Coordinates of C-alpha atoms and ligand atoms in Angstrom, one line a residue:
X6 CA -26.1 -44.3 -9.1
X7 CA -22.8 -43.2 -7.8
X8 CA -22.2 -39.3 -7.1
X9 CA -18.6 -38.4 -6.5
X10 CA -16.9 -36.6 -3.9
X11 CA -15.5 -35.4 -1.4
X12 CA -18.5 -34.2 0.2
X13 CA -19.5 -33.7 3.8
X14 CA -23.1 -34.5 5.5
X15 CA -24.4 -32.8 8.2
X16 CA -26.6 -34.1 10.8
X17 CA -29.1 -31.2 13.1
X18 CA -31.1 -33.5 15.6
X19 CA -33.6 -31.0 17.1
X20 CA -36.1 -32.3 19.9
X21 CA -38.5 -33.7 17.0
X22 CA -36.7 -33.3 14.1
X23 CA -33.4 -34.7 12.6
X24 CA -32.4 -32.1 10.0
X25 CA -29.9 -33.2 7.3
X26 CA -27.4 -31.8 4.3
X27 CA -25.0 -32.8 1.6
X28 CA -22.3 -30.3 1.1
X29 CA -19.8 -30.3 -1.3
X30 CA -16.3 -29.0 -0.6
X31 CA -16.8 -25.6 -1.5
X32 CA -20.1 -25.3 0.7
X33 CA -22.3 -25.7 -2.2
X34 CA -25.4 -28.1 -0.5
X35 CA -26.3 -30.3 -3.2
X36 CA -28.9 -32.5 -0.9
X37 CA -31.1 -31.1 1.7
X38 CA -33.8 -33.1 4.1
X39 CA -35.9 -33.3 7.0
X40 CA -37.1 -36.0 9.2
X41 CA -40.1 -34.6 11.4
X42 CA -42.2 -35.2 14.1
X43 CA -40.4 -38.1 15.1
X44 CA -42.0 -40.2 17.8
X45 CA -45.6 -38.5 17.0
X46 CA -48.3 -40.3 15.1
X47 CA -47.7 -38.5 11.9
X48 CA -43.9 -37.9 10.4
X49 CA -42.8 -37.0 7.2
X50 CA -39.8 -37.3 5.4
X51 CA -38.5 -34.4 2.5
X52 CA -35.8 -34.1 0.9
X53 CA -34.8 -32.2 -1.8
X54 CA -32.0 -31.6 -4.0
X55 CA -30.1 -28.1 -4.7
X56 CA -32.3 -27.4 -7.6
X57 CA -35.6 -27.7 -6.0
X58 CA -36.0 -31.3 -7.5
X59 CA -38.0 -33.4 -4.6
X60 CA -36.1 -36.9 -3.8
X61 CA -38.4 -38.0 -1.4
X62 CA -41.6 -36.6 0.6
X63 CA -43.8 -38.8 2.0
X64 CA -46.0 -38.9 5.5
X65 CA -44.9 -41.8 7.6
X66 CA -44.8 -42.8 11.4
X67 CA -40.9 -42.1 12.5
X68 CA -41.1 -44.2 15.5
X69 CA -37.8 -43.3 17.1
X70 CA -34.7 -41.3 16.4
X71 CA -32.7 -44.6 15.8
X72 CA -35.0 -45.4 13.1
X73 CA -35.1 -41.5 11.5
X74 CA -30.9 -42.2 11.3
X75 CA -31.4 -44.8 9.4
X76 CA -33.7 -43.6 6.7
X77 CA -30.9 -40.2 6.7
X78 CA -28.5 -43.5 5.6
X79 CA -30.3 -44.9 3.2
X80 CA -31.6 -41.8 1.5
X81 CA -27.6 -41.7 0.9
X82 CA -27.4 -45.1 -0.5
X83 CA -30.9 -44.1 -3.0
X84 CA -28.9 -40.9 -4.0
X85 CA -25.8 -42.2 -4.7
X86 CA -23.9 -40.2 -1.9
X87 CA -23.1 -42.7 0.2
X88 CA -19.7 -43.8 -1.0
X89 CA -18.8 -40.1 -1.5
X90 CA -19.3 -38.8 2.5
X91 CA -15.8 -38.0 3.9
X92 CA -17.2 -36.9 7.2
X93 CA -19.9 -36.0 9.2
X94 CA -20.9 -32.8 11.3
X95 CA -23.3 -33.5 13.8
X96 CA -24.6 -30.0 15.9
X97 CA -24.3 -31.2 19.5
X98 CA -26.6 -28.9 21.9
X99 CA -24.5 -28.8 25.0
X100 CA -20.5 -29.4 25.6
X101 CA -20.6 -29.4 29.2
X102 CA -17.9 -27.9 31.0
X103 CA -15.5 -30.4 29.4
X104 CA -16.1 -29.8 25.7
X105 CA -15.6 -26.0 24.8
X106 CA -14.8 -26.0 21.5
X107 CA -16.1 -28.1 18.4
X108 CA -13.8 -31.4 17.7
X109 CA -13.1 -34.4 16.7
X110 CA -15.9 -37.2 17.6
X111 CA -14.5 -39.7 19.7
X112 CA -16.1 -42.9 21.9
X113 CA -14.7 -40.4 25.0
X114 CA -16.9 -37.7 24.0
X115 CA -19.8 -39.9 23.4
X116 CA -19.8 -41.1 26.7
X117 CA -19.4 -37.9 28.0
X118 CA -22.7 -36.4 26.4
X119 CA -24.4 -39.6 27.4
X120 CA -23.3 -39.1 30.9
X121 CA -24.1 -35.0 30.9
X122 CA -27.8 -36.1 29.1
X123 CA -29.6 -34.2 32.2
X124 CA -28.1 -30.8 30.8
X125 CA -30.6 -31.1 27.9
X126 CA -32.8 -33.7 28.2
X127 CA -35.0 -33.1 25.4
X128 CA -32.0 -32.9 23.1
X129 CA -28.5 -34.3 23.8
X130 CA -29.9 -38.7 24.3
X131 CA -31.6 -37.8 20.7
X132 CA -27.8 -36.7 19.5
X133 CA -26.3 -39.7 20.8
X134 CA -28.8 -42.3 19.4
X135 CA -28.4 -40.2 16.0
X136 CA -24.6 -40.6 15.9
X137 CA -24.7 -44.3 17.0
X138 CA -27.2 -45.0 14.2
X139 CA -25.3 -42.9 11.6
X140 CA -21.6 -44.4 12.5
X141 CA -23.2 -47.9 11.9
X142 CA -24.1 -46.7 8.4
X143 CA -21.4 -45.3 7.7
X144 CA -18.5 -47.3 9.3
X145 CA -15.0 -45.7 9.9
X146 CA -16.4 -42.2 8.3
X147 CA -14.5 -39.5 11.0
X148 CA -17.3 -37.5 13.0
X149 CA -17.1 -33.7 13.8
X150 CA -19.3 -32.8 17.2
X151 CA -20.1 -28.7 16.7
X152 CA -21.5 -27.1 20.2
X153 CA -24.6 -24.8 20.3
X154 CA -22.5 -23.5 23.4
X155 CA -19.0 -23.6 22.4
X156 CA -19.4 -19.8 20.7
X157 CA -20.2 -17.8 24.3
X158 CA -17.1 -20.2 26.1
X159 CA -15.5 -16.9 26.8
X160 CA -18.0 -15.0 28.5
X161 CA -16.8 -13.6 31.3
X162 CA -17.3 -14.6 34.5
X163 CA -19.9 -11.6 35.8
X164 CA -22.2 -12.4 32.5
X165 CA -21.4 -16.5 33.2
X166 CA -21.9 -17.3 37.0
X167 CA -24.9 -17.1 38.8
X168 CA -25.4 -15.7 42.2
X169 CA -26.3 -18.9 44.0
X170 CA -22.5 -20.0 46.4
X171 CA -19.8 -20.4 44.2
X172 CA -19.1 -24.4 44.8
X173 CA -22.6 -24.6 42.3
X174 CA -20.7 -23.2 39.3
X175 CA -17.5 -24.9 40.0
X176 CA -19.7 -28.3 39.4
X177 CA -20.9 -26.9 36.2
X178 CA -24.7 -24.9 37.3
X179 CA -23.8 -21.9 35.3
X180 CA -24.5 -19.8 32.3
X181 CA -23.6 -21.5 29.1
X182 CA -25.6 -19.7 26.5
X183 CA -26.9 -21.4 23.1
X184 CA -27.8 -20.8 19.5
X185 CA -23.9 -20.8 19.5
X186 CA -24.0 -22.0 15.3
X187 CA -26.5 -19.3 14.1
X188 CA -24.2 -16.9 16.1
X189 CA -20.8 -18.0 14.8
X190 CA -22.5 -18.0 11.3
X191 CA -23.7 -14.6 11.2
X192 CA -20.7 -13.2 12.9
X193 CA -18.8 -14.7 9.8
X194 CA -21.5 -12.8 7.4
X195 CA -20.9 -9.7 9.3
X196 CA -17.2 -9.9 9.0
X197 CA -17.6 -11.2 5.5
X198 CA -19.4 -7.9 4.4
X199 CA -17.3 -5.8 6.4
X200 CA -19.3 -5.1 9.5
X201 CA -17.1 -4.0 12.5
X202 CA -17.8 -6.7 15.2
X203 CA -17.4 -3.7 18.0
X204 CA -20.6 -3.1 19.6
X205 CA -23.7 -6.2 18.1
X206 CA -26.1 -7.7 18.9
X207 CA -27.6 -10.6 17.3
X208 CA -31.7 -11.1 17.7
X209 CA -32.0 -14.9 16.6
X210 CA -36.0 -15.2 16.9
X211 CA -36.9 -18.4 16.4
X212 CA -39.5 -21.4 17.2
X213 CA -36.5 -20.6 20.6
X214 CA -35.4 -17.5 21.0
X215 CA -32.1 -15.7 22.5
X216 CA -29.5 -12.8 22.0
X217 CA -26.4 -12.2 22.1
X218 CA -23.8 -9.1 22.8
X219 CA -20.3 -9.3 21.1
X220 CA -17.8 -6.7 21.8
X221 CA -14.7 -6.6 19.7
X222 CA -15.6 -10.3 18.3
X223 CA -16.1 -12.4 21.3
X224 CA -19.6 -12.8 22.7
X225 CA -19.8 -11.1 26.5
X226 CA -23.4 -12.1 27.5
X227 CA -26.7 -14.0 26.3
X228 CA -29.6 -14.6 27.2
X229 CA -30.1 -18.3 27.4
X230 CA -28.5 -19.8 30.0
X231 CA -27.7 -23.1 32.2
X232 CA -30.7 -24.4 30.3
X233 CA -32.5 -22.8 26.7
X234 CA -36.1 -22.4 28.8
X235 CA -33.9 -18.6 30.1
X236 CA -34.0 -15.1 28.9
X237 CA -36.4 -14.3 26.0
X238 CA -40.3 -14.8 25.8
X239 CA -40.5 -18.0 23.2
X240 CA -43.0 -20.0 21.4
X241 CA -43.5 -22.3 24.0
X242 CA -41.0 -21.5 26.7
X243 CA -41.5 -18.8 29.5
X244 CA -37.9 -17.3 29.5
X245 CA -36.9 -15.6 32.5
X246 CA -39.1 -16.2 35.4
X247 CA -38.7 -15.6 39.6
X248 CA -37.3 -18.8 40.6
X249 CA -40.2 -18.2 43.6
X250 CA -42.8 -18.9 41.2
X251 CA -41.2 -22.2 40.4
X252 CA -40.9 -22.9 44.2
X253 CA -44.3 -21.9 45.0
X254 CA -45.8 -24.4 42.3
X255 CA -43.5 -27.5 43.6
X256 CA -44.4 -26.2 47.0
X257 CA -48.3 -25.5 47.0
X258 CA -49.5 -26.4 43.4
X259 CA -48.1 -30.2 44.1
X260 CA -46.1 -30.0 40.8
X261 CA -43.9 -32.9 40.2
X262 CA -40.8 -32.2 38.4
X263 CA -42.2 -33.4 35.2
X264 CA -44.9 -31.3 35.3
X265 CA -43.3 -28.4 35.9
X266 CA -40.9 -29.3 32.5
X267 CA -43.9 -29.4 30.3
X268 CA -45.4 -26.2 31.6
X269 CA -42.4 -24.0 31.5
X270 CA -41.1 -25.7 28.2
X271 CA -44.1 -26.5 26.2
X272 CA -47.0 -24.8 27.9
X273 CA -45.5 -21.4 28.1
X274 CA -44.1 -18.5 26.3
X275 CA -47.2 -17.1 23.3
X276 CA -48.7 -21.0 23.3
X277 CA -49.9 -20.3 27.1
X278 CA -50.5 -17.1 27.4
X279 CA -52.3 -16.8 23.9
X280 CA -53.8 -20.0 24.7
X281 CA -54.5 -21.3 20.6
X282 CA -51.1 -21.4 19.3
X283 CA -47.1 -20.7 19.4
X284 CA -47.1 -19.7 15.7
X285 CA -46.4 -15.4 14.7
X286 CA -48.3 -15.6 11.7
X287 CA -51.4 -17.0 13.3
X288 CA -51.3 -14.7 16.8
X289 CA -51.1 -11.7 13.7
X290 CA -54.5 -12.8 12.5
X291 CA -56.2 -13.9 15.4
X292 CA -55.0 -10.1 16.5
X293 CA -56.2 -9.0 13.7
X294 CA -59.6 -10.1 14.5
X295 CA -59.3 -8.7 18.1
X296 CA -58.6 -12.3 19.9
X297 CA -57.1 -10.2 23.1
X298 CA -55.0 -12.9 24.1
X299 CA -53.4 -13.4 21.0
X300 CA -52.7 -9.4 21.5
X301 CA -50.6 -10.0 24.7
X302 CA -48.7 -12.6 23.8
X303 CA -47.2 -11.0 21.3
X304 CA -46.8 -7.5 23.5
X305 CA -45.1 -9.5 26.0
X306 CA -43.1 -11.2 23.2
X307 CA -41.7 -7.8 21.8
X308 CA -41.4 -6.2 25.4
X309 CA -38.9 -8.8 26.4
X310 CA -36.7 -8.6 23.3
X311 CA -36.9 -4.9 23.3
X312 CA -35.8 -5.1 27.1
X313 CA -33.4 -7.6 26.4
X314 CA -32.0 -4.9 23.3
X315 CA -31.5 -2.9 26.0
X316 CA -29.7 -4.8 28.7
X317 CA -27.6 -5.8 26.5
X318 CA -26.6 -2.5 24.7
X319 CA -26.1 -1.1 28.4
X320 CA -23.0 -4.4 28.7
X321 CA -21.8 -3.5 25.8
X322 CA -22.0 0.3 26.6
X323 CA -23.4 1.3 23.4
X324 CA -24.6 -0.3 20.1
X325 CA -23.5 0.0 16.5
X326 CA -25.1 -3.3 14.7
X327 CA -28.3 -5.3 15.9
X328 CA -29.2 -8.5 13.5
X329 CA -32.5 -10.0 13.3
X330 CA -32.2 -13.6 12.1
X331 CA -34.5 -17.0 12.3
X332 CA -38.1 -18.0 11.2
X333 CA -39.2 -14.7 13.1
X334 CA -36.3 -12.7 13.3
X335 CA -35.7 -13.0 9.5
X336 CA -39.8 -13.0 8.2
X337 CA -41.9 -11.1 10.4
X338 CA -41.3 -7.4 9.7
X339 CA -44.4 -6.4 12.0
X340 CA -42.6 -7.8 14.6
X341 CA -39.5 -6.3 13.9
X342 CA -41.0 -2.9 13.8
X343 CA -43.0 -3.1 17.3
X344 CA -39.8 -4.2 19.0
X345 CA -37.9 -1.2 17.9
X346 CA -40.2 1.2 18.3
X347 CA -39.6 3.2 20.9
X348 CA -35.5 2.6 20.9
X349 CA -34.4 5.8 19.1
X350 CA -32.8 6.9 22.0
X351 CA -30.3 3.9 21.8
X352 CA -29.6 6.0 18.2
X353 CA -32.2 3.5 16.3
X354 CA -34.1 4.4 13.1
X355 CA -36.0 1.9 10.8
X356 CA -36.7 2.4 7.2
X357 CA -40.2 1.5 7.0
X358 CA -39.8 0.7 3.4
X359 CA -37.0 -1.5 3.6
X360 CA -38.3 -3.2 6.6
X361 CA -41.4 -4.1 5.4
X362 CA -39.2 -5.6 2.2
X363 CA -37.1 -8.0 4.3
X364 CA -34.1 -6.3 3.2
X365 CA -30.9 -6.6 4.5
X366 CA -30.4 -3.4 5.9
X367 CA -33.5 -2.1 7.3
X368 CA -31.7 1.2 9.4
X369 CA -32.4 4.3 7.4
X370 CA -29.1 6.5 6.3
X371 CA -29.1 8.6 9.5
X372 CA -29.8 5.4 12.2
X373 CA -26.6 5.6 14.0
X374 CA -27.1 1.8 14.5
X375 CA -27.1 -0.6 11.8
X376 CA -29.9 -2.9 11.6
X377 CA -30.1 -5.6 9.4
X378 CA -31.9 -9.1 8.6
X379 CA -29.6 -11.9 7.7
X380 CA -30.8 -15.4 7.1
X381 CA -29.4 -17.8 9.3
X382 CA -27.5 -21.2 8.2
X383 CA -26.5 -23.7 10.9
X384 CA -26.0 -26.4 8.8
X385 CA -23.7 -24.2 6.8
X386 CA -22.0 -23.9 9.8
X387 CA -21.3 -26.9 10.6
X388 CA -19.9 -28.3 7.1
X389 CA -17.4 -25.2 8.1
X390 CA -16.3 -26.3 10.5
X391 CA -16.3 -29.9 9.7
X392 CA -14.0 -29.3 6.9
X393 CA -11.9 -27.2 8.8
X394 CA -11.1 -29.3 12.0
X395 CA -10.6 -32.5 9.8
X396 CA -8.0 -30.2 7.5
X397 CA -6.3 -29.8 11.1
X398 CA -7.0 -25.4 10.6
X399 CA -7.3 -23.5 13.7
X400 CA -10.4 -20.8 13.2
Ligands
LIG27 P1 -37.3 -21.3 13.4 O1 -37.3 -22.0 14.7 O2 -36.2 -20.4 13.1 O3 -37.6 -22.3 12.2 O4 -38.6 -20.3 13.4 C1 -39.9 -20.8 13.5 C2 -40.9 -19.7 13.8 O5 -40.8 -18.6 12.9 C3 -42.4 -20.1 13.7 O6 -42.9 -20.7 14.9 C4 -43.1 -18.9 13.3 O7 -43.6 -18.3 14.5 C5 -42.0 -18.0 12.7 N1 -42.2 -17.6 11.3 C6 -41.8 -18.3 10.2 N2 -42.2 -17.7 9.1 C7 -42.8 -16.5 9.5 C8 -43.4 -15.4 8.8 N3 -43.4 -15.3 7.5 N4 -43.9 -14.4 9.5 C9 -43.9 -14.5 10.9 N5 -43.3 -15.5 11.6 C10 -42.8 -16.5 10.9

């Protein structure tokens, strides 16, 4: 079978997951799949095509990200894309300090994110196996490396540096900020529809969570920070924490440093303190049936973000849109409502109605904020910008 082109394919390698799309040239995806749970006893593969139509979706053993690039490859060769992919846009967690914006893939930058792998450990040696695997398969195809961090590069430097001496940041121990894709693509729905980028914040409430303030179109501050375990309560991370606590358990607790990386990144956040899982939908029902740690968790969940609303409205000195987006942000309206309840002095008022229907604006006529739901789209995101740096277009 032979499908033709141009078309671009985009490549999302989470810390389990390598996430995959076909896009054509007008950003229609015409081939979407997922690799999961690679490295863990049971994977699976799906794919699927635009219409629904399942390619492939079968439970296997993944043993390695190497080996999850090559099935990506030669579910292009079965489908008849292969011949067809005029480049590739792989999402790339962390730029460093070197690697601001989203570019051209080059052996430089490879080594680079090989050599700044301790930034994100559970992420960035994934990339690079990915891309070494997918440039084998697809010889002399141009790669397009698109930064979770690049979108908050121009923080400024009160919302950036932290307050530990100054010669720590100039070696690169700052804030960075991440989520940077979802951002960038929801900042381009906002604008599409009109939305003045004045006074937002975006709420992108996820398996990890963060937010973001932009004022006047450029992001000022965020949540996340020199790593993604700051800011926000999250599924499994704890989000801000004394750094005290973390020197009491190295100091008294005996916790090695690998320890402490499991704890505060997959031990933590509503898995720890609820104790049975990390998922919304089951802490609703387990509250439901009166399971009181399944309660806190999620009161601590929608006490941070509310707090975190409110932080960041008092940077931007003032508010006019808040988004919710990702698995929680976008699905949960419960959620939604308990973390806005109780923010009508910052000029917020839900319609219940329209809340509880996932619509896109959820404010009612008189909210002098605008709050809305939008669906994120990474991948979307990157075959943007794919397109765009290999057509040589500025943004
Ligand atoms: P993401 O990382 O954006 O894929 O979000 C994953 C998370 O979204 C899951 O861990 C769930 O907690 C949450 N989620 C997904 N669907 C729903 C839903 N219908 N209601 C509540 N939470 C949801």
């Amino acid at each position: 079978m032979e499908t033709t082109g141009p078309h671009i394919l985009t490549v999302n390698t989470g810390s389990s997951s390598i996430k995959f799309s076909v896009y054509d040239m007008d950003e229609r995806s015409l081939l979407k799949g997922e690799i999961a749970g690679i490295g863990r006893q049971e994977g699976s593969v799906r794919v699927f095509f635009s219409d629904g139509s399942i390619c492939v979706d079968e439970n296997t053993r993944i043993e390695s990200f190497r080996k999850g690039a090559v099935v990506v490859t030669r579910c292009l060769e079965e489908t008849g894309y292969v011949g067809s992919i005029e480049a590739v846009g792989y999402r790339i967690v962390h730029g460093g300090m070197k690697y601001r914006e989203h570019c051209q893939l080059t052996e430089e930058l490879l080594e680079y994110l090989r050599d700044i792998a301790h930034l994100a450990p559970e992420h960035l040696p994934q990339a690079v196996e990915v891309i070494e695997e997918v440039e084998r398969g697809l010889p002399s195809i141009p790669g397009v490396a698109c930064f979770d961090t690049a979108f908050h590069r121009d923080m400024p430097e009160e919302s950036r540096i932290y307050a530990i001496p100054l010669e720590f940041y100039r070696e690169g121990i700052m804030r960075y900020g991440f989520h940077g894709l979802s951002y960038e693509y929801i900042t381009d729905a906002l604008c599409a529809c009109g939305v003045p980028l004045d006074r937002v914040i975006i709420a992108h409430l996820g398996h990890g969570s963060s937010m973001t303030a932009i004022r006047d179109g450029r992001c000022v501050e965020t949540t996340m920070g020199f790593t993604p375990l700051a800011g926000l309560v999250m599924s499994t991370r704890c989000g801000d924490i004394d750094p005290g606590v973390v020197l009491y358990l190295l100091r008294e607790k005996g916790f090695s440093a690998d320890r402490l990386n499991l704890l505060l990144n997959h031990g933590s956040g509503l898995l720890g303190i609820s104790g049975r899982t990390d998922d919304i939908r089951k802490l609703l029902a387990l509250e439901k049936r009166g399971d009181e740690r399944a309660i806190l968790s999620l009161r601590l969940f929608c006490h941070s973000v509310r707090k975190f609303i409110g932080s960041l409205s008092a940077v931007l000195g003032g508010l006019s849109t808040l988004v919710f987006t990702a698995g929680i942000g976008e699905n949960s309206p419960e959620i939604r409502e308990r973390i806005l309840d109780g923010l009508e002095f910052l000029g917020i008022r839900l319609d219940t109605e329209r809340n509880r229907a996932n619509q896109k604006v959820i404010s009612d006529k008189q909210s002098r904020v605008m709050v809305m739901v939008i669906k994120t789209d990474e991948e979307r995101m990157i075959a943007r910008h794919t397109k765009r740096i290999l057509n040589g277009e500025g943004r």
